[in-house]
Coordinates of C-alpha atoms in Angstrom, one line a residue:
Chain A
M1 CA 0.0 0.0 0.0
T2 CA 1.2 3.5 -0.7
R3 CA 1.2 5.7 2.3
F4 CA 1.0 9.5 2.3
D5 CA 0.3 12.0 5.0
S6 CA -2.0 14.9 5.2
P7 CA -0.2 18.3 4.3
R8 CA -1.6 19.8 7.5
L9 CA 0.6 17.6 9.7
P10 CA 3.8 19.6 8.9
V11 CA 1.8 22.8 9.1
Y12 CA 0.6 21.9 12.6
G13 CA 4.1 20.9 13.6
G14 CA 5.5 24.2 12.3
L15 CA 2.8 26.3 14.0
A16 CA 3.5 24.4 17.3
A17 CA 7.2 25.0 17.0
I18 CA 6.8 28.7 16.2
G19 CA 4.4 29.2 19.1
L20 CA 6.6 27.4 21.6
L21 CA 9.7 29.3 20.4
A22 CA 7.9 32.6 20.5
G23 CA 6.5 31.9 23.9
L24 CA 9.9 31.0 25.2
T25 CA 11.5 34.0 23.6
L26 CA 8.9 36.6 24.7
G27 CA 8.2 34.9 28.0
R28 CA 4.5 34.6 27.3
V29 CA 2.8 31.4 28.3
E30 CA -0.3 32.3 26.2
L31 CA 1.6 31.5 23.1
V32 CA 2.6 28.1 24.5
A33 CA -1.1 27.6 25.3
V34 CA -2.0 28.5 21.7
A35 CA 0.7 26.1 20.3
A36 CA -0.2 23.2 22.6
P37 CA -3.3 22.0 20.7
F38 CA -1.3 21.9 17.5
A39 CA 1.5 20.0 19.2
L40 CA -1.0 17.6 20.6
A41 CA -2.6 17.1 17.1
C42 CA 0.9 16.1 15.8
A43 CA 1.3 13.6 18.6
V44 CA -2.1 12.1 18.1
G45 CA -1.4 12.0 14.3
A46 CA 1.7 10.0 14.9
A47 CA -0.1 7.6 17.3
L48 CA -2.8 7.0 14.7
A49 CA -0.4 6.0 11.9
R50 CA -1.2 2.3 11.5
D51 CA -1.2 0.4 8.1
P52 CA -4.7 -1.2 7.8
E53 CA -3.3 -4.0 5.5
L54 CA -6.5 -4.1 3.4
S55 CA -7.4 -7.0 1.3
A56 CA -10.5 -7.7 -0.8
D57 CA -12.4 -10.3 -2.9
F58 CA -14.2 -9.0 -5.9
E59 CA -16.9 -11.0 -7.7
L60 CA -19.7 -10.6 -10.1
T61 CA -22.9 -12.7 -9.9
R62 CA -22.5 -13.6 -13.5
E63 CA -20.2 -13.2 -16.5
R64 CA -22.8 -12.6 -19.2
A65 CA -25.8 -10.3 -19.4
L66 CA -28.0 -8.7 -21.9
E67 CA -28.3 -5.0 -22.5
D68 CA -30.6 -3.3 -19.9
E69 CA -30.1 -6.1 -17.5
E70 CA -28.5 -5.7 -14.1
V71 CA -25.5 -7.5 -12.6
A72 CA -24.6 -7.4 -8.9
A73 CA -21.0 -6.9 -8.0
T74 CA -19.8 -7.6 -4.5
L75 CA -16.5 -6.3 -3.0
T76 CA -15.7 -7.9 0.4
L77 CA -13.2 -5.8 2.3
S78 CA -11.2 -7.0 5.2
S79 CA -8.5 -5.8 7.5
P80 CA -6.7 -7.5 10.4
V81 CA -6.4 -4.2 12.3
G82 CA -9.5 -2.3 11.0
A83 CA -9.7 1.1 9.4
D84 CA -11.6 4.2 10.6
R85 CA -12.4 5.2 7.0
V86 CA -12.0 3.3 3.7
D87 CA -13.0 5.1 0.5
V88 CA -13.9 2.5 -2.1
Y89 CA -14.3 3.3 -5.8
L90 CA -14.9 0.8 -8.6
P91 CA -13.9 2.3 -11.9
L92 CA -16.6 1.6 -14.5
P93 CA -16.7 2.0 -18.2
E94 CA -19.2 4.5 -19.4
E95 CA -21.4 1.8 -20.8
L96 CA -22.1 0.5 -17.3
E97 CA -23.9 2.6 -14.7
A98 CA -23.7 2.0 -10.9
R99 CA -27.1 1.8 -9.1
G100 CA -25.9 2.6 -5.6
R101 CA -23.1 4.5 -4.0
N102 CA -19.9 4.5 -5.9
P103 CA -17.5 5.8 -4.6
R104 CA -18.5 5.3 -1.0
A105 CA -16.7 5.5 2.4
V106 CA -17.2 2.8 5.0
R107 CA -15.8 1.9 8.4
L108 CA -14.1 -1.4 8.8
A109 CA -13.9 -3.3 12.0
A110 CA -10.8 -5.5 12.7
S111 CA -10.8 -9.0 11.2
E112 CA -14.5 -8.6 10.2
P113 CA -15.1 -8.8 6.4
R114 CA -17.4 -6.2 5.1
P115 CA -19.2 -7.0 1.9
L116 CA -20.1 -4.0 -0.3
E117 CA -22.7 -4.6 -2.9
L118 CA -23.1 -2.6 -6.1
T119 CA -25.7 -3.1 -8.8
L120 CA -24.5 -2.4 -12.3
S121 CA -26.9 -1.5 -15.0
C122 CA -25.7 -2.6 -18.4
G123 CA -26.5 0.3 -20.7
R124 CA -24.7 -0.9 -23.8
W125 CA -23.2 -4.1 -25.2
G126 CA -19.5 -4.7 -25.0
A127 CA -16.8 -6.8 -23.3
F128 CA -15.6 -5.2 -20.1
G129 CA -13.0 -5.8 -17.5
L130 CA -14.1 -4.7 -14.1
G131 CA -11.8 -4.2 -11.2
P132 CA -9.6 -4.0 -9.4
A133 CA -11.3 -1.5 -7.0
L134 CA -9.4 1.5 -5.8
V135 CA -9.4 1.9 -2.1
R136 CA -8.0 4.6 0.2
A137 CA -7.9 4.0 3.9
S138 CA -7.4 6.8 6.4
D139 CA -7.3 7.2 10.2
R140 CA -10.1 8.8 12.0
L141 CA -8.8 12.4 11.6
G142 CA -7.5 12.0 8.2
F143 CA -3.8 12.5 9.1
H144 CA -2.5 9.5 7.2
F145 CA -3.7 7.7 4.0
W146 CA -3.0 4.4 2.5
E147 CA -3.9 3.8 -1.1
T148 CA -4.0 0.6 -3.1
S149 CA -6.0 -1.4 -5.6
V150 CA -7.7 -4.6 -4.4
G151 CA -9.7 -7.4 -5.9
E152 CA -9.1 -9.5 -9.1
K153 CA -10.1 -8.2 -12.4
Q154 CA -13.5 -9.7 -13.5
S155 CA -14.8 -9.9 -17.0
L156 CA -18.3 -9.1 -18.0
R157 CA -19.8 -9.6 -21.4
V158 CA -22.9 -7.6 -22.2
Y159 CA -24.6 -8.9 -25.3
P160 CA -26.8 -6.8 -27.5
S161 CA -30.5 -7.2 -27.0
V162 CA -32.0 -9.4 -29.8
E163 CA -35.0 -8.2 -31.7
T164 CA -37.6 -10.9 -32.5
L165 CA -37.7 -11.3 -36.3
H166 CA -40.5 -13.2 -38.1
T167 CA -39.7 -12.1 -41.6
M168 CA -36.3 -13.2 -43.0
L169 CA -34.7 -12.4 -46.3
A170 CA -34.6 -15.3 -48.7
P171 CA -31.5 -15.6 -50.8
L172 CA -31.7 -15.8 -54.6
E173 CA -29.9 -19.2 -54.4
A174 CA -29.7 -21.7 -51.7
Q175 CA -26.8 -24.0 -50.8
V176 CA -26.8 -27.8 -51.1
F177 CA -27.2 -28.7 -47.4
V178 CA -30.6 -29.3 -45.7
G179 CA -32.1 -26.4 -44.0
N180 CA -35.3 -24.5 -43.6
Q181 CA -35.2 -22.3 -46.7
V182 CA -37.4 -23.4 -49.5
S183 CA -35.1 -23.5 -52.5
R184 CA -36.1 -22.3 -56.0
E185 CA -34.8 -25.5 -57.4
R186 CA -36.9 -28.5 -58.1
S187 CA -36.2 -31.7 -56.3
D188 CA -37.5 -33.7 -53.4
G189 CA -39.2 -31.6 -50.8
I190 CA -42.5 -30.5 -49.2
E191 CA -43.5 -27.4 -51.2
F192 CA -45.2 -28.2 -54.5
A193 CA -43.3 -26.7 -57.4
D194 CA -44.6 -28.0 -60.8
L195 CA -45.7 -31.1 -62.8
R196 CA -43.7 -32.9 -65.4
E197 CA -44.0 -36.0 -67.5
W198 CA -43.1 -39.3 -65.9
E199 CA -39.6 -40.5 -66.6
P200 CA -38.1 -43.9 -65.8
G201 CA -36.8 -44.0 -62.3
D202 CA -39.5 -41.7 -60.8
R203 CA -41.1 -43.1 -57.7
V204 CA -44.7 -44.2 -57.9
R205 CA -45.6 -42.0 -54.9
S206 CA -44.7 -38.9 -56.8
I207 CA -47.2 -39.6 -59.6
N208 CA -50.0 -37.0 -59.6
W209 CA -53.0 -39.3 -60.4
R210 CA -55.5 -36.6 -61.0
A211 CA -53.3 -34.8 -63.6
S212 CA -52.3 -38.1 -65.2
A213 CA -56.0 -39.1 -65.5
R214 CA -56.8 -35.7 -67.1
R215 CA -54.0 -35.8 -69.6
G216 CA -54.0 -39.5 -70.4
D217 CA -50.4 -39.9 -69.5
L218 CA -48.3 -40.3 -66.4
W219 CA -47.3 -37.0 -64.7
V220 CA -45.4 -36.5 -61.6
N221 CA -45.2 -33.8 -58.9
Q222 CA -42.1 -31.8 -58.4
Q223 CA -41.2 -30.1 -55.1
H224 CA -38.9 -27.3 -53.9
P225 CA -36.3 -28.8 -51.6
E226 CA -35.6 -27.3 -48.2
R227 CA -32.0 -26.1 -48.1
N228 CA -29.9 -23.9 -46.0
T229 CA -28.2 -20.6 -47.0
D230 CA -25.0 -18.9 -46.4
V231 CA -25.4 -15.5 -44.9
V232 CA -22.5 -13.0 -44.6
L233 CA -23.1 -10.0 -42.4
F234 CA -20.9 -7.3 -43.8
L235 CA -20.5 -4.6 -41.3
D236 CA -19.1 -1.2 -42.2
T237 CA -17.0 -0.2 -39.3
F238 CA -15.2 2.8 -40.9
T239 CA -17.3 5.4 -39.2
D240 CA -19.6 5.9 -36.3
V241 CA -22.0 8.8 -35.9
R242 CA -23.0 9.3 -32.3
N243 CA -25.3 11.6 -30.4
G244 CA -26.6 11.3 -26.9
G245 CA -25.2 7.8 -26.1
R246 CA -26.6 6.3 -29.3
G247 CA -25.0 5.9 -32.6
T248 CA -24.9 4.1 -35.9
F249 CA -22.3 1.5 -34.8
D250 CA -24.5 0.4 -31.9
A251 CA -27.4 0.0 -34.2
T252 CA -25.2 -1.9 -36.6
V253 CA -24.1 -4.5 -34.0
R254 CA -27.6 -4.9 -32.6
A255 CA -29.0 -5.5 -36.1
A256 CA -26.2 -8.0 -36.9
T257 CA -26.9 -9.9 -33.6
S258 CA -30.6 -10.1 -34.3
L259 CA -30.1 -11.3 -37.9
A260 CA -27.4 -13.8 -36.9
H261 CA -29.5 -15.2 -34.1
R262 CA -32.5 -15.7 -36.4
Y263 CA -30.6 -17.1 -39.4
L264 CA -28.7 -19.6 -37.1
Q265 CA -32.0 -20.7 -35.7
R266 CA -33.0 -21.6 -39.3
K267 CA -29.9 -23.9 -39.5
D268 CA -28.3 -21.5 -42.0
R269 CA -24.5 -20.8 -42.0
V270 CA -23.7 -17.3 -40.9
G271 CA -20.4 -15.4 -41.1
V272 CA -19.4 -11.9 -40.4
V273 CA -17.0 -9.4 -42.0
S274 CA -16.1 -6.3 -40.2
F275 CA -14.9 -3.9 -43.0
G276 CA -13.3 -0.9 -41.5
G277 CA -10.1 0.5 -40.1
F278 CA -9.5 -2.8 -38.5
L279 CA -10.5 -5.7 -40.7
S280 CA -11.8 -8.9 -39.1
W281 CA -14.0 -11.8 -40.2
L282 CA -15.5 -15.0 -39.1
L283 CA -16.1 -17.8 -41.6
P284 CA -19.7 -18.9 -42.1
A285 CA -20.8 -21.8 -39.9
S286 CA -23.9 -23.0 -38.2
G287 CA -25.0 -23.9 -34.7
T288 CA -25.2 -22.4 -31.3
Q289 CA -21.5 -22.4 -30.9
Q290 CA -21.2 -20.2 -34.0
L291 CA -23.8 -17.8 -32.4
Y292 CA -21.6 -17.3 -29.3
R293 CA -18.5 -17.1 -31.5
L294 CA -20.2 -14.5 -33.6
V295 CA -21.5 -12.4 -30.8
D296 CA -18.2 -12.4 -29.1
S297 CA -16.6 -11.3 -32.3
L298 CA -19.2 -8.5 -32.6
L299 CA -18.4 -7.4 -29.0
Q300 CA -14.7 -7.0 -29.9
M301 CA -15.4 -4.8 -32.9
D302 CA -14.9 -1.1 -32.8
V303 CA -14.7 1.8 -35.1
V304 CA -11.0 2.5 -35.8
L305 CA -10.0 5.6 -37.8
S306 CA -8.0 4.7 -40.8
F307 CA -7.0 6.4 -44.0
A308 CA -5.8 3.2 -45.7
S309 CA -7.6 2.4 -49.0
K310 CA -9.2 -1.0 -48.8
G311 CA -11.2 -3.1 -51.2
I312 CA -12.8 -6.5 -51.3
D313 CA -9.5 -8.0 -52.5
V314 CA -8.1 -7.8 -48.9
L315 CA -10.7 -10.4 -47.7
P316 CA -9.9 -14.1 -47.8
P317 CA -12.1 -15.8 -50.5
R318 CA -13.6 -18.2 -48.0
T319 CA -15.2 -15.4 -46.1
L320 CA -17.6 -14.8 -49.0
P321 CA -18.7 -18.2 -50.2
P322 CA -20.4 -18.4 -53.6
K323 CA -24.3 -18.0 -53.7
A324 CA -24.1 -16.3 -50.2
L325 CA -26.6 -13.7 -49.2
V326 CA -24.5 -10.7 -48.2
L327 CA -26.4 -8.4 -45.8
A328 CA -24.4 -5.2 -45.6
I329 CA -25.2 -3.0 -42.6
T330 CA -23.7 0.4 -43.2
P331 CA -24.2 4.1 -42.5
L332 CA -23.1 4.7 -46.2
L333 CA -20.7 7.4 -45.1
D334 CA -17.3 6.0 -46.1
A335 CA -16.5 5.9 -49.8
R336 CA -14.4 2.8 -49.4
S337 CA -17.2 0.7 -48.0
A338 CA -19.6 2.1 -50.6
A339 CA -17.2 1.1 -53.4
A340 CA -16.5 -2.3 -51.9
L341 CA -20.3 -3.0 -51.9
L342 CA -20.6 -2.1 -55.5
D343 CA -17.6 -4.3 -56.2
L344 CA -19.4 -7.2 -54.4
R345 CA -22.4 -6.7 -56.6
A346 CA -20.4 -6.6 -59.7
R347 CA -18.9 -10.0 -58.7
G348 CA -22.4 -11.4 -58.6
F349 CA -23.1 -11.6 -55.0
D350 CA -26.6 -11.5 -53.8
L351 CA -26.3 -8.2 -51.9
V352 CA -28.8 -6.3 -49.7
V353 CA -27.8 -3.0 -48.1
I354 CA -29.4 -2.0 -44.8
E355 CA -28.5 1.6 -44.4
V356 CA -28.3 2.6 -40.7
S357 CA -29.3 6.1 -41.2
P358 CA -26.9 8.6 -39.6
V359 CA -29.4 11.5 -40.2
P360 CA -31.1 11.3 -36.7
F361 CA -27.7 11.7 -35.1
V362 CA -26.6 14.7 -37.2
R363 CA -27.5 18.1 -36.1
P364 CA -27.7 20.6 -39.0
G365 CA -25.6 23.7 -38.5
R366 CA -27.1 27.2 -38.3
G367 CA -26.9 29.6 -41.1
E368 CA -27.6 29.5 -44.8
L369 CA -24.2 27.9 -45.7
A370 CA -24.7 25.1 -43.2
D371 CA -28.2 24.5 -44.4
V372 CA -27.1 24.3 -48.0
S373 CA -24.3 21.9 -47.1
Y374 CA -26.7 19.8 -45.1
R375 CA -29.1 19.5 -48.1
L376 CA -26.2 18.7 -50.4
W377 CA -25.1 15.9 -48.1
R378 CA -28.6 14.5 -48.1
L379 CA -28.7 14.7 -51.9
S380 CA -25.4 12.9 -52.2
R381 CA -26.7 10.1 -50.1
E382 CA -29.8 9.9 -52.3
S383 CA -27.6 9.7 -55.3
L384 CA -25.5 6.9 -53.8
R385 CA -28.7 5.0 -53.0
L386 CA -29.8 5.4 -56.7
R387 CA -26.5 4.0 -57.8
Y388 CA -27.1 0.8 -55.7
E389 CA -30.6 0.5 -57.0
Q390 CA -29.5 0.8 -60.6
A391 CA -27.1 -2.0 -59.9
G392 CA -30.1 -4.1 -58.6
V393 CA -29.1 -3.8 -55.0
P394 CA -32.0 -3.2 -52.6
V395 CA -31.1 -0.3 -50.3
V396 CA -33.4 0.3 -47.3
E397 CA -33.0 3.1 -44.8
W398 CA -33.2 2.0 -41.2
E399 CA -33.6 4.7 -38.5
D400 CA -32.8 4.3 -34.9
G401 CA -35.8 3.0 -33.0
E402 CA -37.5 1.5 -36.1
A403 CA -38.2 -2.2 -36.1
L404 CA -35.8 -4.2 -38.2
E405 CA -38.6 -6.4 -39.4
V406 CA -40.1 -3.4 -41.3
V407 CA -36.8 -2.9 -43.1
L408 CA -36.6 -6.5 -44.1
E409 CA -40.1 -6.4 -45.4
E410 CA -39.2 -3.5 -47.6
V411 CA -36.3 -5.5 -49.0
T412 CA -38.5 -8.5 -49.7
A413 CA -41.0 -6.1 -51.6
F414 CA -38.1 -4.7 -53.6
R415 CA -36.8 -8.1 -54.5
R416 CA -40.3 -9.3 -55.5
Y417 CA -40.5 -6.7 -58.2
A418 CA -36.9 -6.1 -59.2
R419 CA -34.9 -8.7 -60.8
P420 CA -31.1 -8.9 -60.7
V421 CA -29.2 -8.2 -63.8
R422 CA -26.4 -10.6 -64.5
A423 CA -23.5 -9.5 -66.6
Chain B
M1 CA -20.3 24.1 2.2
T2 CA -21.6 23.7 5.7
L3 CA -18.2 22.5 7.0
G4 CA -16.5 25.5 5.2
V5 CA -18.9 28.0 7.0
L6 CA -18.4 26.2 10.3
A7 CA -14.6 26.4 9.8
V8 CA -14.8 30.2 9.4
V9 CA -16.8 30.7 12.6
P10 CA -14.2 29.8 15.2
Y11 CA -11.5 31.6 13.1
A12 CA -13.6 34.8 13.0
G13 CA -14.3 34.4 16.8
V14 CA -10.6 34.4 17.5
I15 CA -10.0 37.5 15.4
A16 CA -12.8 39.3 17.0
Y17 CA -11.5 38.4 20.4
A18 CA -7.9 39.5 19.5
A19 CA -9.3 42.9 18.1
T20 CA -11.1 43.6 21.3
R21 CA -8.1 43.0 23.5
E22 CA -6.3 46.3 22.8
A23 CA -8.2 49.2 21.1
A24 CA -5.0 51.0 20.1
I25 CA -3.6 48.2 18.1
A26 CA -7.0 46.9 16.8
P27 CA -6.7 48.1 13.2
V28 CA -3.4 46.2 12.8
V29 CA -4.9 43.1 14.4
V30 CA -8.1 43.3 12.3
T31 CA -6.0 43.8 9.1
I32 CA -3.9 40.8 9.7
G33 CA -6.9 38.8 10.9
V34 CA -9.0 39.7 7.9
L35 CA -6.2 38.8 5.6
G36 CA -6.0 35.4 7.2
L37 CA -9.7 35.1 7.0
L38 CA -9.7 35.9 3.3
L39 CA -6.9 33.4 2.8
L40 CA -9.0 30.7 4.6
A41 CA -12.0 31.6 2.5
F42 CA -9.8 31.3 -0.6
V43 CA -8.6 27.8 0.5
L44 CA -12.2 26.7 1.1
V45 CA -13.7 28.2 -2.1
R46 CA -10.9 27.4 -4.6
R47 CA -10.1 24.0 -2.9
V48 CA -6.3 24.7 -2.8
T49 CA -4.4 23.4 0.2
E50 CA -1.1 25.5 -0.1
P51 CA -2.2 28.7 1.7
F52 CA -4.0 26.8 4.5
G53 CA -1.0 27.0 6.9
W54 CA -0.6 30.7 6.3
S55 CA -4.2 31.5 7.1
I56 CA -3.9 29.7 10.5
A57 CA -0.5 31.4 11.1
L58 CA -2.0 34.8 10.4
G59 CA -4.7 34.1 13.0
G60 CA -2.1 33.2 15.5
L61 CA 0.0 36.3 14.6
A62 CA -3.0 38.6 15.0
Y63 CA -3.6 37.2 18.5
A64 CA 0.1 37.4 19.4
I65 CA 0.3 41.1 18.4
A66 CA -2.8 41.8 20.5
L67 CA -1.3 39.9 23.4
V68 CA 2.0 41.6 23.4
A69 CA 0.4 45.0 23.0
H70 CA -2.0 44.4 25.9
G71 CA 0.8 44.0 28.5
T72 CA 2.2 41.4 30.8
H73 CA -1.1 40.3 32.3
V74 CA -1.8 36.5 31.6
D75 CA -4.7 36.0 29.3
E76 CA -6.7 33.1 30.6
A77 CA -8.6 32.7 27.3
A78 CA -5.4 31.7 25.4
P79 CA -6.3 27.9 25.5
L80 CA -9.6 28.8 23.8
V81 CA -7.8 30.7 21.1
G82 CA -5.5 27.7 20.4
A83 CA -8.4 25.3 20.4
G84 CA -10.5 27.6 18.2
L85 CA -7.7 27.8 15.6
L86 CA -7.3 24.1 15.7
L87 CA -11.0 23.5 15.3
S88 CA -11.0 25.9 12.3
G89 CA -8.1 24.1 10.8
E90 CA -9.7 20.6 11.3
L91 CA -13.1 21.7 9.9
A92 CA -11.4 23.4 6.9
T93 CA -9.5 20.2 6.2
W94 CA -12.6 18.1 6.5
S95 CA -14.3 20.5 4.1
L96 CA -11.4 20.1 1.6
D97 CA -11.6 16.3 2.0
A98 CA -15.3 16.4 1.2
R99 CA -14.5 18.0 -2.2
W100 CA -15.0 14.7 -4.0
P101 CA -18.5 13.4 -3.9
V102 CA -17.9 10.3 -1.8
A103 CA -21.1 8.9 -0.1
A104 CA -19.9 8.2 3.4
D105 CA -21.6 5.9 6.0
R106 CA -23.1 7.7 9.0
A107 CA -20.7 5.9 11.3
V108 CA -17.7 7.4 9.3
V109 CA -19.1 10.9 9.6
V110 CA -19.9 10.6 13.3
S111 CA -16.5 9.0 14.0
R112 CA -14.7 12.0 12.5
A113 CA -16.9 14.6 14.2
V114 CA -16.3 12.9 17.6
A115 CA -12.6 12.7 16.9
I116 CA -12.4 16.4 16.0
G117 CA -14.3 17.4 19.1
G118 CA -12.2 15.2 21.3
L119 CA -9.0 16.5 19.8
C120 CA -10.0 20.1 20.3
L121 CA -11.1 19.4 23.9
A122 CA -7.8 17.7 24.6
G123 CA -6.0 20.7 23.0
L124 CA -8.0 23.0 25.2
A125 CA -7.1 21.0 28.2
A126 CA -3.4 21.0 27.3
G127 CA -3.5 24.8 26.8
A128 CA -5.2 25.3 30.1
L129 CA -2.6 23.1 31.8
A130 CA 0.1 25.3 30.4
V131 CA -1.6 28.4 31.6
G132 CA -2.4 26.8 35.0
L133 CA 1.2 25.8 35.4
T134 CA 2.3 29.4 35.4
S135 CA 0.4 30.0 38.7
A136 CA 1.8 26.8 40.2
P137 CA 4.6 27.4 42.8
V138 CA 7.2 25.3 41.0
G139 CA 9.7 28.1 40.9
G140 CA 11.8 29.2 38.0
G141 CA 15.4 29.4 36.8
V142 CA 17.7 28.1 34.2
A143 CA 16.6 24.5 34.6
W144 CA 13.0 25.3 33.6
T145 CA 14.1 27.6 30.8
A146 CA 16.4 24.8 29.5
L147 CA 13.5 22.3 29.7
G148 CA 11.3 24.7 27.8
A149 CA 14.0 25.2 25.1
A150 CA 14.5 21.4 24.8
A151 CA 10.7 20.9 24.4
A152 CA 10.7 23.6 21.7
V153 CA 13.7 22.1 19.9
L154 CA 11.9 18.7 20.1
V155 CA 8.8 20.1 18.5
V156 CA 10.8 21.9 15.8
A157 CA 12.6 18.7 15.0
L158 CA 9.3 16.8 14.8
A159 CA 7.9 19.5 12.5
A160 CA 10.9 19.3 10.3
R161 CA 10.6 15.5 10.1
L162 CA 6.9 15.7 9.2
A163 CA 7.7 18.3 6.6
R164 CA 10.3 16.1 5.0
R165 CA 7.9 13.2 4.5

């Protein structure tokens, strides 16, 4: 523990010394009487100096939580000799809020552990390290202080809240493995697709007897097979527009988590690409383990400022498997990600752009010039959207607070009427 | 805020008492006292600790000037002056310690208040003992003067050691 003394101790000592010397020199006992309390304070201060030898256990009730949930933290302080005052402070990231007293000052009895409980409200997703706590013990009069940090560092993962989605985007082409997605292909399945003439090798159970009787020849039913899909969540992490504790990057991660959760429930394979200042990816896979891996990967993501020019070429080919549905979640603010998405489309990927609108987070400036520049910015965004639509890419604007399902429905409607143009 | 105001009260009391001791020297005493008072207020308002010692020293100086000007008669209220200055210093320090918003348990607050009260009362008793000893028939001479000088040197050494830490 680091010990330091109150600056008033030498002041009191000096005053006592001056008073005593002056009293002796002038022969005035009153000055000695004035100096006596200060000399006594110095003596008491010296007697109170006793290292409290603080130790502590720090623990959280759980390691994982969802946004807006609460986690209880307990710091148990103990000292073999006790302490008249112990100031305890648990440094918290700004995403976590303490419901209770932090910092707080308590009294510690000798050899009697004192548990201090603090409820943490998880305001935003993220991976956090909590602890050690900072403590400062002092004697009763505050003449001596001992400072140290106590408790082991504990990790807390706050997962983004997941929005319940009923509508999911169907890819243009499915993969070959079994899943829940009704493929456009014709093969064995449940959904009726078409009729065709009987061929040798067809099973008897597939014969449509009603159609065969009407046409005088054997006709068989064809079905759409149930297949899985590969979904790649392409997150634009070049920029983040924030205002009042909310921002486009937060919304991006929440949307990605909701989509990943829902697609993985459908036995699809989901991968993620963080395309920004710091490039990271997770290869598509399915299952619950992939969900945890993916959410953990999302928690690690952050917006990193970079001026390096980047394109799709920097991504390993396996991150973007053929016939994959690429769901790009982007605020459409960085030219590099905008160009990369057009490049993806040009390479024949089934691309959908969910635009996390930065407009609610931007405050237009005052004055005519600011007004004109704001309108020009809005127009340039419109123009970019038009470029995507001309390339056959559905672009939907998603504003903070709006249900993601509404946006997905818009994409479905776009894809119902627009057909992709293949080069 | 409350502690700051409480710290000023005993200090102002000491200055008022010193000023009333000798009317002829009152303007000088008041000037020095008010300067110390302003310094103390500056310490409390701006939350700086450096001028703290000077403000207490100026209070003591104002009293010492009034004392010397008044004559050789022993002032029996001197222990109260010393305890008052100490109380002012302790309350001012407590006020400075409370500049960070730390929610303290009631037991911690009560404990410090009791400790400050006890320290001031003990200081008052020590001062009264010093004043009382002057009227005791213990004689005088070189031996007592040497003992007093040794005590003073001891306190100076203690102050120097505390300042070096």
